[in-house]
Short mmCIF file of C-alpha atoms and ligand atoms in Angstrom, two decimals:
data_model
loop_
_atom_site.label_atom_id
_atom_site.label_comp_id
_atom_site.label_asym_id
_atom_site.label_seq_id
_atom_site.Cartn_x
_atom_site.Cartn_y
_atom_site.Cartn_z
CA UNK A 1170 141.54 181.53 83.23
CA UNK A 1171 142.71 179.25 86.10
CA UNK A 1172 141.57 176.15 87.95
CA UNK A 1173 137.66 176.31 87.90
CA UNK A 1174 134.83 173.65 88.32
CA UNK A 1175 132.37 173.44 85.22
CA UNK A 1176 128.95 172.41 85.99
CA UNK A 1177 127.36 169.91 83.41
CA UNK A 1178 123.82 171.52 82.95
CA UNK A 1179 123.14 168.12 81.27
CA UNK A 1180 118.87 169.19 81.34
CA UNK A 1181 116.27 169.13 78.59
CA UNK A 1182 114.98 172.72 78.80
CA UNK A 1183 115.86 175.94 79.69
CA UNK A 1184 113.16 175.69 82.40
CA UNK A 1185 114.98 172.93 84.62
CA UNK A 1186 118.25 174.77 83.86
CA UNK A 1187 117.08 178.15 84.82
CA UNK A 1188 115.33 176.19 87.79
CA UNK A 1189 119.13 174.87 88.53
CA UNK A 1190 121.01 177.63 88.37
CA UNK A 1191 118.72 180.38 90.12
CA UNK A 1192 119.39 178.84 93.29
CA UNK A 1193 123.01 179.93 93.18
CA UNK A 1194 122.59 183.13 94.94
CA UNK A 1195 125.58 185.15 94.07
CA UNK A 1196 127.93 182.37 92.91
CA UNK A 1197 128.08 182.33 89.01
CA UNK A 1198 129.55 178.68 88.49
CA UNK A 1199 131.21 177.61 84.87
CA UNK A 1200 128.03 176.07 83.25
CA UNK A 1201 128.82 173.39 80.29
CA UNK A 1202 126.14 173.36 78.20
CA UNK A 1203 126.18 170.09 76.04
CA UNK A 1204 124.13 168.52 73.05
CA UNK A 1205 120.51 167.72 74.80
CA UNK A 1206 119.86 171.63 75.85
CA UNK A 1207 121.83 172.85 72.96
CA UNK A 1208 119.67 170.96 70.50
CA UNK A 1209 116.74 171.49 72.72
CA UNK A 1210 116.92 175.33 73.10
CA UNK A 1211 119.33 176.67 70.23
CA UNK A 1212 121.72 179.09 70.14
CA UNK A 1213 119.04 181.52 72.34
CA UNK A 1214 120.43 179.69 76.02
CA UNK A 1215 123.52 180.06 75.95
CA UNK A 1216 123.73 183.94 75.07
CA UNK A 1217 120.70 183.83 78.02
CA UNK A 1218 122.94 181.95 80.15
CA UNK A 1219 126.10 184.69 79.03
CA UNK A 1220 123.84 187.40 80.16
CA UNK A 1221 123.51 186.04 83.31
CA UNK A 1222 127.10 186.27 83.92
CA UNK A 1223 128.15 182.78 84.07
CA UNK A 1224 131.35 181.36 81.59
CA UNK A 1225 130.10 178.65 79.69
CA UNK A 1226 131.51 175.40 77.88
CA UNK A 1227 130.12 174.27 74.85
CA UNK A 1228 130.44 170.98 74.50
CA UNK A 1229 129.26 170.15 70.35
CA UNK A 1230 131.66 168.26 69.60
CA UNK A 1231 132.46 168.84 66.17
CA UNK A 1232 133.56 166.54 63.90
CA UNK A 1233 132.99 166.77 60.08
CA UNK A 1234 135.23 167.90 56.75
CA UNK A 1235 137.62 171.08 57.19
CA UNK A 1236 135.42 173.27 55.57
CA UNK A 1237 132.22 172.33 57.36
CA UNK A 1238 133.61 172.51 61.26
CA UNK A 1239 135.30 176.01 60.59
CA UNK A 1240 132.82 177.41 59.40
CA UNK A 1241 130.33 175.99 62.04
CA UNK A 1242 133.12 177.49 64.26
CA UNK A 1243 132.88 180.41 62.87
CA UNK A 1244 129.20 180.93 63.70
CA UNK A 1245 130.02 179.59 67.29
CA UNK A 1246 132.79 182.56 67.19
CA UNK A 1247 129.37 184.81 67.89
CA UNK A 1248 127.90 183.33 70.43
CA UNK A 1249 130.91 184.16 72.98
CA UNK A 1250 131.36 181.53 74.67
CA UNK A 1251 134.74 181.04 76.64
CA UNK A 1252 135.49 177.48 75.95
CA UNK A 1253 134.26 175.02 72.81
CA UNK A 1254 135.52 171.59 71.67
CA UNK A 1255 135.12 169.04 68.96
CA UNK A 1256 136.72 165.51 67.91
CA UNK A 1257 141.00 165.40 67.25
CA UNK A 1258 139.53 162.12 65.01
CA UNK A 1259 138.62 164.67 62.50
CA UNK A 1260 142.54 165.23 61.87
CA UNK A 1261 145.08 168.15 62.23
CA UNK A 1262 143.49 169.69 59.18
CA UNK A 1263 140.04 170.07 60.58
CA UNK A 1264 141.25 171.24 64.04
CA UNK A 1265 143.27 173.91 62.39
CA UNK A 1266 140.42 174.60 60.54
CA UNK A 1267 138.51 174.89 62.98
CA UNK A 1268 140.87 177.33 64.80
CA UNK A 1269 140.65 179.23 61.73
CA UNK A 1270 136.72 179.57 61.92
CA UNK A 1271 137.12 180.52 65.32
CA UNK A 1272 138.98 183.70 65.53
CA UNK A 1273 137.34 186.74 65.27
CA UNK A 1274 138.16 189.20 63.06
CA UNK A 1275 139.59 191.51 66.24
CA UNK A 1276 142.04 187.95 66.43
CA UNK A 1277 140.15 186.81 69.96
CA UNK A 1278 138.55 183.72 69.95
CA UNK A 1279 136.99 180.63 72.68
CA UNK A 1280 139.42 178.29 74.23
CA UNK A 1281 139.08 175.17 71.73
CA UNK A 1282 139.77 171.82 73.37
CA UNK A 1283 139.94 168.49 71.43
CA UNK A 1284 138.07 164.98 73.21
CA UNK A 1285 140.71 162.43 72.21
CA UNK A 1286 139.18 159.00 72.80
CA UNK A 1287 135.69 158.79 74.63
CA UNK A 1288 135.89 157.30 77.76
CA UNK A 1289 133.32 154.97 76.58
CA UNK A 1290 135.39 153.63 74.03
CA UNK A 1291 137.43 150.43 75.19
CA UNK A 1292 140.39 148.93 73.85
CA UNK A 1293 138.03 146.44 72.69
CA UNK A 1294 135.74 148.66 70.81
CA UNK A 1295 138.63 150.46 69.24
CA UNK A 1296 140.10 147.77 67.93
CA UNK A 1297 137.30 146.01 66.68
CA UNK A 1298 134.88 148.75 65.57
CA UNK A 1299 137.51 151.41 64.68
CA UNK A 1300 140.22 148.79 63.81
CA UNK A 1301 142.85 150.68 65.56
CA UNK A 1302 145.20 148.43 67.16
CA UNK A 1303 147.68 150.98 69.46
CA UNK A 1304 147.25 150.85 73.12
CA UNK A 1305 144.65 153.44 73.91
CA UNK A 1306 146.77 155.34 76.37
CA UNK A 1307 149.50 155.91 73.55
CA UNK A 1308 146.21 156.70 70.87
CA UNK A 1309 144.73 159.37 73.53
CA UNK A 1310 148.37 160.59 73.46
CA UNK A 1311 148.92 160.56 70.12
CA UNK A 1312 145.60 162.84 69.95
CA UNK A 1313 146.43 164.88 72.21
CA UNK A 1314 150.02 165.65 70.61
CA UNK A 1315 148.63 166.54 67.67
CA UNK A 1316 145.51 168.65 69.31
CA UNK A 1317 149.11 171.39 70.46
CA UNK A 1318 150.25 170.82 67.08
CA UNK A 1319 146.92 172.24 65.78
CA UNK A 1320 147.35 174.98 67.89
CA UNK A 1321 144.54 174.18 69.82
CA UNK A 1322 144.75 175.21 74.12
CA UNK A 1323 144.00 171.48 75.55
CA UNK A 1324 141.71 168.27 75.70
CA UNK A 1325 139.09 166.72 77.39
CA UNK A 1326 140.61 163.52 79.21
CA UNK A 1327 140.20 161.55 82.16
CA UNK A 1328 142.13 162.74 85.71
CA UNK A 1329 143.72 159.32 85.24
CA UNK A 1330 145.55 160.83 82.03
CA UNK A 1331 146.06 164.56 82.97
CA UNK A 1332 149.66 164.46 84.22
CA UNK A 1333 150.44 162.58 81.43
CA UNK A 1334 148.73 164.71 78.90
CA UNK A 1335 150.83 167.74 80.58
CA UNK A 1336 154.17 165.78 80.33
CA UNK A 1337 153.62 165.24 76.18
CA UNK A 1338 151.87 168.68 75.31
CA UNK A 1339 153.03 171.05 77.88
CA UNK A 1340 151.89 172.44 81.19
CA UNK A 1341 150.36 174.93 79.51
CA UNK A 1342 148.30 172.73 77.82
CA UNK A 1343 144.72 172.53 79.63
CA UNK A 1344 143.29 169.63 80.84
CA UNK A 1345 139.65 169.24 81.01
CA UNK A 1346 138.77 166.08 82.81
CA UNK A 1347 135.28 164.74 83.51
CA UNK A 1348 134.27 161.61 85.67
CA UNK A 1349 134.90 163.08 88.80
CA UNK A 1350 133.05 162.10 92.56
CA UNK A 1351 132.76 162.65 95.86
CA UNK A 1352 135.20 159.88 98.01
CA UNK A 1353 131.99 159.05 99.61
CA UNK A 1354 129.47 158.94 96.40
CA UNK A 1355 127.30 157.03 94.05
CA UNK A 1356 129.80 156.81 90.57
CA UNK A 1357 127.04 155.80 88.64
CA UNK A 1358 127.83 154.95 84.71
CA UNK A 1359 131.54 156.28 85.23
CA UNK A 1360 134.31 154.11 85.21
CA UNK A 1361 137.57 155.56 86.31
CA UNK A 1362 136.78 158.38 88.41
CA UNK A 1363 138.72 160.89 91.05
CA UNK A 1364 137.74 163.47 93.70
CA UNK A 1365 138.15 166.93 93.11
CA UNK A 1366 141.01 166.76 95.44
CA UNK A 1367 142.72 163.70 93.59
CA UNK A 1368 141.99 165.74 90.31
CA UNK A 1369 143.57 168.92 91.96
CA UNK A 1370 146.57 166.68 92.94
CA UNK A 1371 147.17 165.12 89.76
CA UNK A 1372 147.00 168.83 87.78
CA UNK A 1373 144.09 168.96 86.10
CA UNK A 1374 143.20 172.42 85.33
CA UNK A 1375 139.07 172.29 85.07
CA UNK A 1376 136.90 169.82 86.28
CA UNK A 1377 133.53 168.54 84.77
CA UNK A 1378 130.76 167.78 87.57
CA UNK A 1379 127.44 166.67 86.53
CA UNK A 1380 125.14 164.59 88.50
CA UNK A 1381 127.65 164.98 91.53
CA UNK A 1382 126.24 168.24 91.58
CA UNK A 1383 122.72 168.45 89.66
CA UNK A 1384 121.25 165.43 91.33
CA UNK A 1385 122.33 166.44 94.93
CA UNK A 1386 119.62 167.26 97.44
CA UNK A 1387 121.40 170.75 98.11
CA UNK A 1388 123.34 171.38 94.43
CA UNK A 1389 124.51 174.62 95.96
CA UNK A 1390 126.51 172.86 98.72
CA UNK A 1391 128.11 170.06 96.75
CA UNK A 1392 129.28 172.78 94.32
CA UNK A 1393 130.92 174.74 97.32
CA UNK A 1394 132.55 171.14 98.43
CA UNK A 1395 133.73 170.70 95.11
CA UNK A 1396 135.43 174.34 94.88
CA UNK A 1397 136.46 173.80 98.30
CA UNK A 1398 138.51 170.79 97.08
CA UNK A 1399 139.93 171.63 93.85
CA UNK A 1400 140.32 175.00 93.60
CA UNK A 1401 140.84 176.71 97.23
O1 C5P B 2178 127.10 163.48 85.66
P1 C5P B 2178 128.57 163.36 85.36
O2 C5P B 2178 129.45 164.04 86.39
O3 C5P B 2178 129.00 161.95 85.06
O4 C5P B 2178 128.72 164.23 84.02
C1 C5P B 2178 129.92 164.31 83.32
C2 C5P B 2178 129.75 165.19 82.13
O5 C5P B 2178 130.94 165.14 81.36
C3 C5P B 2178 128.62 164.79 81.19
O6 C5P B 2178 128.07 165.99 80.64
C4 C5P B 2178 129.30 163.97 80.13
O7 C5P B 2178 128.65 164.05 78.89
C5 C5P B 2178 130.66 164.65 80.06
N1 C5P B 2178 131.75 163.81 79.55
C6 C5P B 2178 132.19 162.63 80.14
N2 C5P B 2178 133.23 161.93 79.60
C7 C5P B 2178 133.83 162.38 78.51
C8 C5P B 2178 133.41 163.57 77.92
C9 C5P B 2178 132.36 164.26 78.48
O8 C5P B 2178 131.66 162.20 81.15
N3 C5P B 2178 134.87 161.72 78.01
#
């Protein structure tokens, strides 16, 4: 797979993503499909959403004993999706676990990415609530390092960190970066964001575009901008 832009379907039912996406008239964007309509609609929307022909993310982050997350993983393994994550906090052990879960018996399997830090955690926070006293750059590094020495294909970081991430894990190594916005748009509750073009520069391999996208008054144009940016 090569540079793409994943579409956060961040919606409560299928009916508002269905609504969403059936005004993409012969584009099939990368839909992520996270917690809210996963919880919301089960297993049943994403292999509706596969049938439709779109590639989808799903974003579950796992995180949980070895044995649990592979074999959650291992029941994700069916639903054929093309990328899935879950927490590098769980430790190498549960991501190769989880690895484990995930390959099919044929030896396919997802892409599995790890989310490192959240970008809502602070220095602050992570000292104080997780006690961890590194800088965060060298923690999200440190995560990220050993996400490859799990095996796993990436992580989901910030743009601000992908070159980085690339220089300690390979260029190989995917970067998935969220918190990305138009040079001339509303960033919302993001902090440190980029434009598609800034995240193109900087080597990010997918980008994550939510309300960017969803809340536009013409979604189907401000996904074509943000194509037109990153990956043309
Ligand atoms: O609407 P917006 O473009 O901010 O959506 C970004 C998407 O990426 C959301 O689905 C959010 O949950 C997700 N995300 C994020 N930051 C992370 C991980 C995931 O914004 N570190």
């Amino acid at each position: 797979m090569g540079k793409d832009v994943i579409v956060a379907c961040d919606f409560a039912s299928a009916k508002e993503t269905f609504d969403f996406l059936d005004k993409f008239t012969g584009r099939k964007p990368f839909v992520k499909i996270g917690m809210e309509l996963f919880y919301a609609e089960g297993p049943a929307i994403v292999k509706e959403i596969k049938k439709r022909g779109h590639k989808i993310f799903l974003d579950l982050k796992l995180h949980d004993i070895p044995n649990t997350v592979k074999k959650a993983m291992k029941v994700l393994s069916n639903l054929d999706v093309d990328i899935t994550n879950l927490h590098a906090g769980g430790t190498v052990r549960m991501m190769e676990a989880a690895l484990e879960g995930l390959t099919r018996e044929d030896g396919t399997r997802p892409l599995l990415i790890a989310v490192t830090q959240l970008t809502s955690t602070d220095q602050e926070s992570m000292e104080s609530d997780l006690l961890i006293k590194e800088p965060i750059d060298k923690v999200v590094m440190h995560y990220a390092a050993n996400a490859a020495k799990a095996g796993l294909d990436g992580v989901v970081c910030s743009p601000l960190e992908a070159q980085k991430v690339h220089n300690t894990c390979g260029k190989s190594f995917l970067t998935v970066t969220p918190g990305v916005r138009f040079a001339d748009g509303d960033i919302g509750d993001q902090k440190r964001v980029m434009t598609p073009a800034e995240a193109k520069k900087i080597g990010s391999d997918y980008i994550v575009v939510g309300r960017p996208i969803t809340a536009a008054a013409d979604p189907v144009a401000a996904y074509e901008r943000c194509v037109n940016e990153f990956v043309d």
